[in-house]
Coordinates of C-alpha atoms and ligand atoms in Angstrom, one line a residue:
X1 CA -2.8 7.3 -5.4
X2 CA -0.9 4.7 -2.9
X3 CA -0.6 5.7 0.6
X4 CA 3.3 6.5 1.6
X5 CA 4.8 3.3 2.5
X6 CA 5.4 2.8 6.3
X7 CA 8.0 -0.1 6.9
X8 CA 10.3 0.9 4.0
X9 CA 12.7 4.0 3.0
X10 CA 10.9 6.2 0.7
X11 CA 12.7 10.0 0.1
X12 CA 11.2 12.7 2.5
X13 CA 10.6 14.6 -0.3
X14 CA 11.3 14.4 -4.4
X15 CA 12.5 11.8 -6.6
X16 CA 14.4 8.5 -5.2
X17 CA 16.4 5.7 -7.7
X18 CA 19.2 3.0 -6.9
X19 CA 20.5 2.7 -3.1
X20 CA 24.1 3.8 -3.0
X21 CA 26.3 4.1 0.1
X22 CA 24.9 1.1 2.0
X23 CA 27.3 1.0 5.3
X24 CA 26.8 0.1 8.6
X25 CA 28.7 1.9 11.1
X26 CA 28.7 2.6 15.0
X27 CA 25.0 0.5 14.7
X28 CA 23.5 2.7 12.8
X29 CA 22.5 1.7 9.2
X30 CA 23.1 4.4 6.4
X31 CA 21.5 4.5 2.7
X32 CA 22.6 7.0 0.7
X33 CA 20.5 7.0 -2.7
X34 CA 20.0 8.5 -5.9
X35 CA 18.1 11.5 -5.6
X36 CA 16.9 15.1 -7.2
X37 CA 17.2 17.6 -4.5
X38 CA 14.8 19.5 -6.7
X39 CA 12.2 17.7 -7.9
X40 CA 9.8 14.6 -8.3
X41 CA 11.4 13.5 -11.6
X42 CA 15.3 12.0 -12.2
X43 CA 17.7 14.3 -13.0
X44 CA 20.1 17.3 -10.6
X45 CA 21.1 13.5 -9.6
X46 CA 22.9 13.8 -6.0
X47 CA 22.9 11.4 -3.2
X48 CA 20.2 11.7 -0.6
X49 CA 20.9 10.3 2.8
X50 CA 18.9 7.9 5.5
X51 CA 19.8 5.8 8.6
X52 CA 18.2 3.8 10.7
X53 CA 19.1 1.3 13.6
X54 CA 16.7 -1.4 13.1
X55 CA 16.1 -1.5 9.1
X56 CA 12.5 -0.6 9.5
X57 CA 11.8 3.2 10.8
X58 CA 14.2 5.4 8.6
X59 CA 15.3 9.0 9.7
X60 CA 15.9 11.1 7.0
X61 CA 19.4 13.3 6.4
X62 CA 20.5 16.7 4.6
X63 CA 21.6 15.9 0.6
X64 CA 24.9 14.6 1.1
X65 CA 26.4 14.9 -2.4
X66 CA 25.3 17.6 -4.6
X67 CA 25.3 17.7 -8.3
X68 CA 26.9 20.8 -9.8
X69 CA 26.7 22.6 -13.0
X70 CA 28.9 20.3 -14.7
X71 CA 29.0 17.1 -12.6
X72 CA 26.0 14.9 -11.8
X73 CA 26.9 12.0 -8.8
X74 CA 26.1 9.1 -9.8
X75 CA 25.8 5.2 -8.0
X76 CA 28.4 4.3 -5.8
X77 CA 29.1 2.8 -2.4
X78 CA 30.7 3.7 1.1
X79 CA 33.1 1.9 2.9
X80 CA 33.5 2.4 6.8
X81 CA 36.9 2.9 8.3
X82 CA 38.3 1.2 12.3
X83 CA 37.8 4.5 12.8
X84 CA 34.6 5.5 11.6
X85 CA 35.5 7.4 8.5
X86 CA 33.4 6.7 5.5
X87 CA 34.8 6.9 2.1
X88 CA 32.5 7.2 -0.8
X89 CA 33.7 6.1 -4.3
X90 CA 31.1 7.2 -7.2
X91 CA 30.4 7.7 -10.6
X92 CA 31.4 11.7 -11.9
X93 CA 28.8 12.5 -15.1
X94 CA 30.5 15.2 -16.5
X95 CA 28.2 17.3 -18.8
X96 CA 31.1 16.8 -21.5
X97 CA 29.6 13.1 -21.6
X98 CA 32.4 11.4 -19.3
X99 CA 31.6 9.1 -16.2
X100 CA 34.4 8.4 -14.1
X101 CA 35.0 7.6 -10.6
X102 CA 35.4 10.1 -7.3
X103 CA 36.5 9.8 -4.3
X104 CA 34.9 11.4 -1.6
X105 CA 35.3 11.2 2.8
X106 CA 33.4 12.1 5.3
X107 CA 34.0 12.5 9.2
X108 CA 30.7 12.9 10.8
X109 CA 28.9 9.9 9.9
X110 CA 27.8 10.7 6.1
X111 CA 26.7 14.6 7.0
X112 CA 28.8 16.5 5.3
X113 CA 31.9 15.2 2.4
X114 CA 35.2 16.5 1.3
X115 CA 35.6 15.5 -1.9
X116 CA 39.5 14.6 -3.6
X117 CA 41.1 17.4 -4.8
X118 CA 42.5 15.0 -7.3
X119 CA 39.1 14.2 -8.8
X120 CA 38.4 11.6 -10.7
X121 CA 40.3 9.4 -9.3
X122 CA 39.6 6.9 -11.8
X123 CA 39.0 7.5 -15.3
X124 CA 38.8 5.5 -19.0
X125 CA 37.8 8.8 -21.1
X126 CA 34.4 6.5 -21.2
X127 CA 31.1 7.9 -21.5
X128 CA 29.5 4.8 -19.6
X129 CA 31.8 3.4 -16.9
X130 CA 29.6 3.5 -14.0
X131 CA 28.6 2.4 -10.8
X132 CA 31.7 1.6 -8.2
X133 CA 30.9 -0.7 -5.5
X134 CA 33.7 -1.3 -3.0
X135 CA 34.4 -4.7 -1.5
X136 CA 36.6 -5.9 1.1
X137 CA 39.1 -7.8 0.5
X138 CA 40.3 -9.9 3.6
X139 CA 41.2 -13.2 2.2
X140 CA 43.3 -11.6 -0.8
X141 CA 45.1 -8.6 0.6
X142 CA 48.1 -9.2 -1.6
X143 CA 46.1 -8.4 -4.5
X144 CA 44.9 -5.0 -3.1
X145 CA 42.5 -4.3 0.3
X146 CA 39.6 -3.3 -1.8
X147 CA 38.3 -4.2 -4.9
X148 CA 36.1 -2.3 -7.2
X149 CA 33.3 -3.2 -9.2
X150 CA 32.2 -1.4 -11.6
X151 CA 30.7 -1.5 -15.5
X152 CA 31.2 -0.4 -18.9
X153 CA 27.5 -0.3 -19.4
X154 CA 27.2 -0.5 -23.2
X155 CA 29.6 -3.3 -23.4
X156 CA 28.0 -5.5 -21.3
X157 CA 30.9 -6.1 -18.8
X158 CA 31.9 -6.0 -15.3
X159 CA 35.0 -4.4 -14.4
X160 CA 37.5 -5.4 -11.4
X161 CA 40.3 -2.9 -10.1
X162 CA 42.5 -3.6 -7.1
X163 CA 43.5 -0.9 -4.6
X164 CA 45.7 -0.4 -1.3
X165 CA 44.1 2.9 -0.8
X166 CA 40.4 4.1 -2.6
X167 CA 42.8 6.3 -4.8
X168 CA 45.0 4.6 -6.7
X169 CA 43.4 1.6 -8.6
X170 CA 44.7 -1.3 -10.8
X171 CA 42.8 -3.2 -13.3
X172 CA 42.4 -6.5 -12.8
X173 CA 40.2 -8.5 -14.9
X174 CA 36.5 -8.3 -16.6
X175 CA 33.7 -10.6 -16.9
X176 CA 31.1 -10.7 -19.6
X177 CA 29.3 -10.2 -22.1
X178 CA 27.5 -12.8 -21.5
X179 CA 23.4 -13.2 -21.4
X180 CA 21.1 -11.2 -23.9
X181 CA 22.3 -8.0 -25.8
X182 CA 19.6 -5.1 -26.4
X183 CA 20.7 -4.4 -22.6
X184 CA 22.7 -2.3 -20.8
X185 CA 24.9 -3.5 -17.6
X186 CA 24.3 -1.5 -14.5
X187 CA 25.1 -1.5 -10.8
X188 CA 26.9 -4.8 -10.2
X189 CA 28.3 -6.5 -6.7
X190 CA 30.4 -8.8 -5.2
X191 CA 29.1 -11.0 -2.3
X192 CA 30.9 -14.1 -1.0
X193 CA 28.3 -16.5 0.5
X194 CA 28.6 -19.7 2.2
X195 CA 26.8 -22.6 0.3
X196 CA 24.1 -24.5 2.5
X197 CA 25.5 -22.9 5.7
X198 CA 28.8 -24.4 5.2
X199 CA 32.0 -22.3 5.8
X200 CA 33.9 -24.5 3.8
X201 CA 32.4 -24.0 0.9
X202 CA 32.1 -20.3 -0.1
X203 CA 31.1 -19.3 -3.5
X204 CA 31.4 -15.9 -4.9
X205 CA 28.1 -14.7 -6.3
X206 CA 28.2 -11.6 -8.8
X207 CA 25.0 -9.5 -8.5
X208 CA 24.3 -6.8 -11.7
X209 CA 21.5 -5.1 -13.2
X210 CA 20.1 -4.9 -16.8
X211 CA 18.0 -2.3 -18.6
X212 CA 17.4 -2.6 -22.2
X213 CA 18.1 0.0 -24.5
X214 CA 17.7 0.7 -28.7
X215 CA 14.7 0.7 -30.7
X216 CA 12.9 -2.4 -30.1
X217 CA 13.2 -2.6 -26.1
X218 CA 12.0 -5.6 -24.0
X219 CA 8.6 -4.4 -22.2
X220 CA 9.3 -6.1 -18.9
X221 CA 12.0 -3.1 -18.5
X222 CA 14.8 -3.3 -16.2
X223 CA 15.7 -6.4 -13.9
X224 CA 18.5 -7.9 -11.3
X225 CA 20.4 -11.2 -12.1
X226 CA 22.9 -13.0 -10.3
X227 CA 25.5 -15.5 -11.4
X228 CA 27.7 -17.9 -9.1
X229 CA 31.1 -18.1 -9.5
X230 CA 34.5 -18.0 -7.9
X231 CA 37.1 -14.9 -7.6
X232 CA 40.8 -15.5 -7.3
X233 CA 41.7 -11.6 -5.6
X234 CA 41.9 -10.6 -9.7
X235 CA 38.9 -11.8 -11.7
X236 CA 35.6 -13.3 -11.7
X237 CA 34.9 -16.9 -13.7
X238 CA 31.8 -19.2 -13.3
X239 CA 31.1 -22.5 -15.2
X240 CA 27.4 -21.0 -15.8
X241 CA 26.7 -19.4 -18.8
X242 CA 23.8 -17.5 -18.4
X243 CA 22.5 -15.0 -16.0
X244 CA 20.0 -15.9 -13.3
X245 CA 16.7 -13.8 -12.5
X246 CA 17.5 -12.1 -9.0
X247 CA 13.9 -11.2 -8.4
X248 CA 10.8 -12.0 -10.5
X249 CA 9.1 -9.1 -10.6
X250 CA 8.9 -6.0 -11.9
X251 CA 10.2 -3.5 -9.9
X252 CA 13.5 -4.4 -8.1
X253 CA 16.1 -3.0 -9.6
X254 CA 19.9 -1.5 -8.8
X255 CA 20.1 -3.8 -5.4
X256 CA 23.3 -3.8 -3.5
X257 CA 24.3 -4.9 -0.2
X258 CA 25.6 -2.7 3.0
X259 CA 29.4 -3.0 3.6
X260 CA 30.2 -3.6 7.6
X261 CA 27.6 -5.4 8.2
X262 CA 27.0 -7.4 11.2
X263 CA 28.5 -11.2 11.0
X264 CA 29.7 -10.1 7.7
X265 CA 25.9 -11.0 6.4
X266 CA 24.8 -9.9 3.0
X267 CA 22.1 -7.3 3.3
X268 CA 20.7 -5.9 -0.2
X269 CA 18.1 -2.9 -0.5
X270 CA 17.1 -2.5 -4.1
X271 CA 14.8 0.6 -5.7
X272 CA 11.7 -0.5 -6.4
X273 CA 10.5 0.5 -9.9
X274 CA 11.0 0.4 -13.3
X275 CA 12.8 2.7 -15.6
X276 CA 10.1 1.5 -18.0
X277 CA 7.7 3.6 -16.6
X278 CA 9.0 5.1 -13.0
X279 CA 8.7 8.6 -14.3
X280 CA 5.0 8.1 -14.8
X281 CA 4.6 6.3 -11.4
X282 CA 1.8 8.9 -9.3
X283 CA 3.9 11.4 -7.4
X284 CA 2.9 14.4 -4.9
X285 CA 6.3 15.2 -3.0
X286 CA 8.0 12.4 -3.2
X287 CA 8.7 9.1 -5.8
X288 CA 10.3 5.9 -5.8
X289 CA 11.3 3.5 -2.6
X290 CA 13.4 1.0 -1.3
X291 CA 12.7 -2.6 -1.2
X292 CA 12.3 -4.4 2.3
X293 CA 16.1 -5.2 3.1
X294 CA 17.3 -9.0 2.0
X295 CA 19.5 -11.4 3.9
X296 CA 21.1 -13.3 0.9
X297 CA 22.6 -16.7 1.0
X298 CA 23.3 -19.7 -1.5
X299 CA 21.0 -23.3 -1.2
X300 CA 21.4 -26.1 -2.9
X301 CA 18.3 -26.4 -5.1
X302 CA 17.7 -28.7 -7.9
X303 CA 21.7 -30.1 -7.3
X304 CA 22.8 -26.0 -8.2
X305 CA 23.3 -23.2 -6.1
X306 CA 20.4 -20.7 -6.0
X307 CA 20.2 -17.2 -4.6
X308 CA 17.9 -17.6 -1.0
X309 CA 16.7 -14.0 0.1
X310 CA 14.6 -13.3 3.4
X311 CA 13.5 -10.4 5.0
X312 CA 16.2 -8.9 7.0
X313 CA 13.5 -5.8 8.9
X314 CA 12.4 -6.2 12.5
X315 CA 9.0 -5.6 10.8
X316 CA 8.9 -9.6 9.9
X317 CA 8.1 -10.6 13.9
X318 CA 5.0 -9.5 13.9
X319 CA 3.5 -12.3 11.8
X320 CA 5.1 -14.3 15.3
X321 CA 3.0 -12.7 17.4
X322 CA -0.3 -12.8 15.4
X323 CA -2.6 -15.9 15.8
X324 CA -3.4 -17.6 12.5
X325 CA -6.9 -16.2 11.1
X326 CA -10.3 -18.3 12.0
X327 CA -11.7 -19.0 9.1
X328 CA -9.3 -18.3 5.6
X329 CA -12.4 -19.1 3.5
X330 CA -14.2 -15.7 4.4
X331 CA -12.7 -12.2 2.3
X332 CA -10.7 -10.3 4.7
X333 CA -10.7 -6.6 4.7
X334 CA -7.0 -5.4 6.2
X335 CA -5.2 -2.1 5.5
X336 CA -2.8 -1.4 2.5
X337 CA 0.2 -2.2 5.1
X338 CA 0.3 -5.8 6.2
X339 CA 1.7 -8.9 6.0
X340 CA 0.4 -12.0 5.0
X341 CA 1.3 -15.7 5.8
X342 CA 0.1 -18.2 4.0
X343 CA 1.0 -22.4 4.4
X344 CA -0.3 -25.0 3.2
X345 CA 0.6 -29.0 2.0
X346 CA 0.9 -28.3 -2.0
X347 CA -0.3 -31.7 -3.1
X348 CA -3.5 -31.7 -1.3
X349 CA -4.5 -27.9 -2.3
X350 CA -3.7 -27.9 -5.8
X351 CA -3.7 -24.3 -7.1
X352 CA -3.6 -21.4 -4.3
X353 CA -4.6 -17.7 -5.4
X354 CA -4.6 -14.8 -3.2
X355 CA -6.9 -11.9 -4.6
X356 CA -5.8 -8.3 -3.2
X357 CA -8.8 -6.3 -4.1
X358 CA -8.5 -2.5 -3.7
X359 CA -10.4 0.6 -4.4
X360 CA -12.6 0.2 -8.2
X361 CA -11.4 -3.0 -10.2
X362 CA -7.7 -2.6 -9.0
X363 CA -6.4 -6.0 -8.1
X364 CA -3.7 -8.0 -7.7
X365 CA -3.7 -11.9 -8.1
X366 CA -0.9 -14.2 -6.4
X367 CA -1.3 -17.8 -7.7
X368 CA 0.8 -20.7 -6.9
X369 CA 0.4 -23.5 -9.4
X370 CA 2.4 -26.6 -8.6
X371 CA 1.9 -28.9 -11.7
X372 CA 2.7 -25.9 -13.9
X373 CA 5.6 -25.3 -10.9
X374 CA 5.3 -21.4 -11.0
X375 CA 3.9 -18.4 -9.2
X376 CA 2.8 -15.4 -10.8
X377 CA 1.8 -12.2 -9.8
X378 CA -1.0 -10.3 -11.9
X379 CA -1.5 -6.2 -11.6
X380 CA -5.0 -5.4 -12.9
X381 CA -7.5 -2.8 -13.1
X382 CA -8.2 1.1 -14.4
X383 CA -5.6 2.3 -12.4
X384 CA -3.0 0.1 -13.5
X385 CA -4.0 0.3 -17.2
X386 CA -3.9 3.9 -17.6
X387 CA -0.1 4.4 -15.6
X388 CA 1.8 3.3 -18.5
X389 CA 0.6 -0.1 -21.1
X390 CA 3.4 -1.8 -20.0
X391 CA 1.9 -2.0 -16.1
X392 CA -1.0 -4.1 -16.2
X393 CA 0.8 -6.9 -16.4
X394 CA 1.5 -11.1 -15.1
X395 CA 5.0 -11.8 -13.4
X396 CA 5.9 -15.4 -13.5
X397 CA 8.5 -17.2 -11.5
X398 CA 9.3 -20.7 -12.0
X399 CA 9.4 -22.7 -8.4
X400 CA 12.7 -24.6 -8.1
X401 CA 12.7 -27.7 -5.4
X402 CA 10.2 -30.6 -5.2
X403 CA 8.8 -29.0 -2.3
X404 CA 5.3 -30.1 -1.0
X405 CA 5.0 -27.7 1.3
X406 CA 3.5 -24.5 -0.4
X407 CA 4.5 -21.1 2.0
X408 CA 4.0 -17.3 0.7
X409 CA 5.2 -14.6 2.5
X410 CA 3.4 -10.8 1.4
X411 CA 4.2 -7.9 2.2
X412 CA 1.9 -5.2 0.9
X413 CA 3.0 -1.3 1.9
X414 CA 1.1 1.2 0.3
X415 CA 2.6 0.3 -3.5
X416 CA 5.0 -1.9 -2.7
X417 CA 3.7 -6.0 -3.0
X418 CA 6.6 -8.0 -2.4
X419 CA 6.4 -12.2 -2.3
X420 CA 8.9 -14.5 -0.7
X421 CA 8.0 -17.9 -1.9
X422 CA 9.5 -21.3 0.0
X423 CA 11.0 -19.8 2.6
X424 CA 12.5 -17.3 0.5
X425 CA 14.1 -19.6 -2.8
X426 CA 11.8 -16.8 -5.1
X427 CA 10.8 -13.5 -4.8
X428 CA 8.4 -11.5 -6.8
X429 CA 8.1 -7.6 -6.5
X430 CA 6.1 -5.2 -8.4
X431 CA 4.6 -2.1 -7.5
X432 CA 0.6 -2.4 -7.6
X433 CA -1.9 0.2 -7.7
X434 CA -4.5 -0.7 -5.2
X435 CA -5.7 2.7 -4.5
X436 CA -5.7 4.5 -1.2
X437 CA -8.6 2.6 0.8
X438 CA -9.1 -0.6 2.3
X439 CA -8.3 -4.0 0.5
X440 CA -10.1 -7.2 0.7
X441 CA -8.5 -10.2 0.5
X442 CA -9.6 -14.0 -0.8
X443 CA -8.0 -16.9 -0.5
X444 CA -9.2 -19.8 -2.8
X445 CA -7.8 -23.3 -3.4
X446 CA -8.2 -25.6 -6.7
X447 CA -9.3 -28.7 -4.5
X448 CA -12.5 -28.3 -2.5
X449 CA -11.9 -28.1 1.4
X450 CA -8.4 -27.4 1.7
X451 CA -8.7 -24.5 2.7
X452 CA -9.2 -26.6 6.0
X453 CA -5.8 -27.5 5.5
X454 CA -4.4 -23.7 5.1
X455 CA -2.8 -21.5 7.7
X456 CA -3.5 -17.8 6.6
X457 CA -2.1 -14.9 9.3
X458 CA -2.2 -11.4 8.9
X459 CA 0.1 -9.0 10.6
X460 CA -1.5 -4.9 10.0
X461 CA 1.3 -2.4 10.5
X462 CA 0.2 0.5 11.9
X463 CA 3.1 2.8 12.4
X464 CA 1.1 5.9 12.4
X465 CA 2.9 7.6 9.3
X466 CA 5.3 7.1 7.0
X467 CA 8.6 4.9 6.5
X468 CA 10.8 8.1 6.8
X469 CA 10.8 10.4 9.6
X470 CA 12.5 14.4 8.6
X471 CA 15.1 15.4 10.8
X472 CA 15.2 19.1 11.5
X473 CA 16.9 19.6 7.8
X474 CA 13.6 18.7 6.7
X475 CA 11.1 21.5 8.3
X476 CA 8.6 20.7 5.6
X477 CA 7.5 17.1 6.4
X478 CA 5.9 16.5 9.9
X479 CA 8.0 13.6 12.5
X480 CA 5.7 10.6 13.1
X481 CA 5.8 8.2 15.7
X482 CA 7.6 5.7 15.5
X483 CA 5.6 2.7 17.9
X484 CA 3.8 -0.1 16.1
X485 CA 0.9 -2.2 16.9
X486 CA -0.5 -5.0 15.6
X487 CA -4.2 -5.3 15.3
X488 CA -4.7 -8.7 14.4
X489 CA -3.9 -10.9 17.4
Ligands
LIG1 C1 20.8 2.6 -12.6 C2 21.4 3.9 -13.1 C3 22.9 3.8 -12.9 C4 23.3 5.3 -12.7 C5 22.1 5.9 -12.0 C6 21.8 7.3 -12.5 O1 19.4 2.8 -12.3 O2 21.1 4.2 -14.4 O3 23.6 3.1 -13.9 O4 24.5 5.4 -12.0 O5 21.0 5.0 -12.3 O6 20.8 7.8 -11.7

């Protein structure tokens, strides 16, 4: 059993799927998120309800939206008003087997919601027209102030609708099918980034989800992809034709990014499990969490645009004020909660594996490998084999660029083992199962002594609990504190 994470959002208590809601308002940052009120497994779905002012120590709210007898809320998002008001638009499952979309507003910063009296305010008489997320519109108000995305799930396609209001919407356009079938399309977004840094150039880049479905189903389980496009206030088109990996791992899954946030930047959390197996993932009170929250932009890589994604948590400085560590040949022993830095000059270290070792044979392998150009992440062990057979399993992302500098960035929380790789160009995440104790760490290179060459540092992150502290709703779970330390100077 994994230690509760301490540097990301993780429900107080019972079961936690996709982020919905992100909004940032009056500097506070608010995640709403699929939730069961009642229990450890899916299902009751509702929206459960954090914030936090730094994107790193979480404060945990009363349910916001609760499912009824007939009506389960679904994903959706949260748009903030000039005045503060924040308007919810998510998916109604009706027990008769409709999804539709509600409309719901709430005065007091997300606490309590009055839901539309004219409810739903949009609906197809589909059984799988999900997921609403809300974008701005500033550049095309004559088309409508908001736009909605949203999917027909089965048919593989994103959905566009226009709208002056959050109540009345228009259909615009669709994108898709496109990319593999055996899938369905879930949770999709609409970010505008600027390519390279350049405010000139500003692509449109359309984020979605895939789980596959039917009788034969792709082990690897559910994933994020991205595609990179333009959007003319109506529709989406791209001259690409198939759907790029988001993350490499695992376990990130459902990502979206806050609305209102600061400099207009792109900030995606995304759940991090599987629906291959998240049922089965260990649970006492609680189960699932958030990734660490992203920064997205678009760099040129390889003469295309590519997806860039860095930490956006507070959490990140510490590896600034840690010295690098003395000797990187030597196992380290560090707590399930650091972060790890690793550089190094590619061409003179040949292959670099990091070995996370944890309590039994539990391991996880990180291994860069520049002739073969990938990185791949291995989960291994007891512990691993017996969650599900579909967990013990190698990750492998290909590494875009003709880089020779090799840099990792890890973050390891309790289950969560996240890798940025070159400065942020790929990411791997995957849940591990490295036990509850200590972990010892080895570095190793393919080419004898350079390691000399390597700069390893190692930031422990001691917040004394957990990565969600109860507000008085919550008289069950104990506050922590919320100072941090780092050992390692
Ligand atoms: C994605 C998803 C969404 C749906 C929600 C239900 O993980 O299946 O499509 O709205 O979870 O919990």
């Amino acid at each position: 059993m994994s230690p509760r994470p301490r540097f990301h959002l993780t429900p107080a208590r019972n079961w936690m799927n996709d982020p919905n809601g992100l909004v940032y308002v009056d500097g506070t940052w608010h995640a709403f998120f699929q939730h069961n009120p009642e229990g450890t497994d899916w299902g009751n779905m509702s929206w459960g309800h954090a914030s936090s002012t730094d994107l790193e120590h979480w404060r945990a709210h009363p349910v916001a939206l609760r499912h009824s007898d007939d009506e389960q809320i679904y994903s959706g998002s949260v748009v903030a008003g000039d005045d503060g008001t924040l308007t919810a638009i998510y998916t109604s499952a009706y027990a008769r087997g409709i999804q539709a979309q509600s409309r719901a507003v709430s005065h007091d910063g997300g606490d309590t919601w009055t839901v539309d009296v004219s409810n739903p305010v949009l609906d197809r008489g589909s059984s799988d027209f999900r997921d609403p997320k809300i974008v701005r519109m500033p550049t095309r108000p004559e088309s409508g102030k908001w736009l909605m995305v949203a999917v027909e799930a089965v048919e593989r396609r994103v959905l566009f609708y226009a709208s002056d209001d959050l109540r009345t919407w228009r259909e615009t356009g669709s994108f898709g099918p496109v990319g593999p079938d055996g899938v369905v399309w879930e949770c999709p977004d609409l970010v505008r980034l600027p390519l390279d840094n350049d405010p000139a150039q500003t692509p449109w880049v359309l984020l979605l989800s895939t789980n596959p479905v039917g009788a034969d189903p792709d082990p690897a389980g559910s994933a994020m992809h991205y595609v990179v496009g333009s959007f003319d206030g109506e529709t989406f088109t791209t001259q690409n034709t198939g759907l790029e990996r988001l993350d490499h791992g695992r376990d990130f899954y459902a990502g979206v990014t806050f609305d209102s946030a600061p400099g207009d930047e792109a900030i995606m959390l995304a759940w991090m499990s599987n629906w291959r197996y998240a049922h089965v993932v260990p649970a006492t009170t609680w189960r699932g969490a958030m990734s660490l929250p992203r920064r997205l932009s678009l760099r040129t890589i390889d003469g295309q645009p590519r997806l860039v994604q860095h930490p956006a948590s507070p959490v990140v400085r510490q590896l600034a004020d840690t010295a690098a560590a003395t000797d990187p040949a030597e196992p380290i022993t560090i707590t399930l909660h650091a972060l790890i830095e690793l550089r190094w000059t590619a061409d003179i270290a040949g292959k670099v594996r990091l070995h996370l070792a944890g309590d039994g044979d539990a391991s996880a392998d990180i291994v860069f490998d520049p002739t073969a150009k990938t990185l791949s992440v291995t989960r291994a062990g007891e512990a691993a084999q017996a969650l599900h057979p579909d967990f013990a399993s190698t990750s492998t992302a290909p590494l875009h660029g003709g880089s020779r500098t090799g840099r990792l960035l890890v973050s390891l929380d309790g289950p969560l083992l996240e890798v940025f790789i070159n400065d942020g160009e790929t990411t791997v995440s995957n849940l591990v199962t490295l036990g509850s104790g200590t972990v010892t760490l080895t570095v190793t290179t393919e080419e004898p002594g350079s390691l000399r060459t390597l700069t390893l540092v190692i930031a422990e992150i001691n917040t004394s609990e957990s990565g969600v502290e109860a507000d008085s709703a919550f008289t069950t779970v104990s506050p922590l504190s919320s100072s941090l330390t780092t050992t390692r100077k």
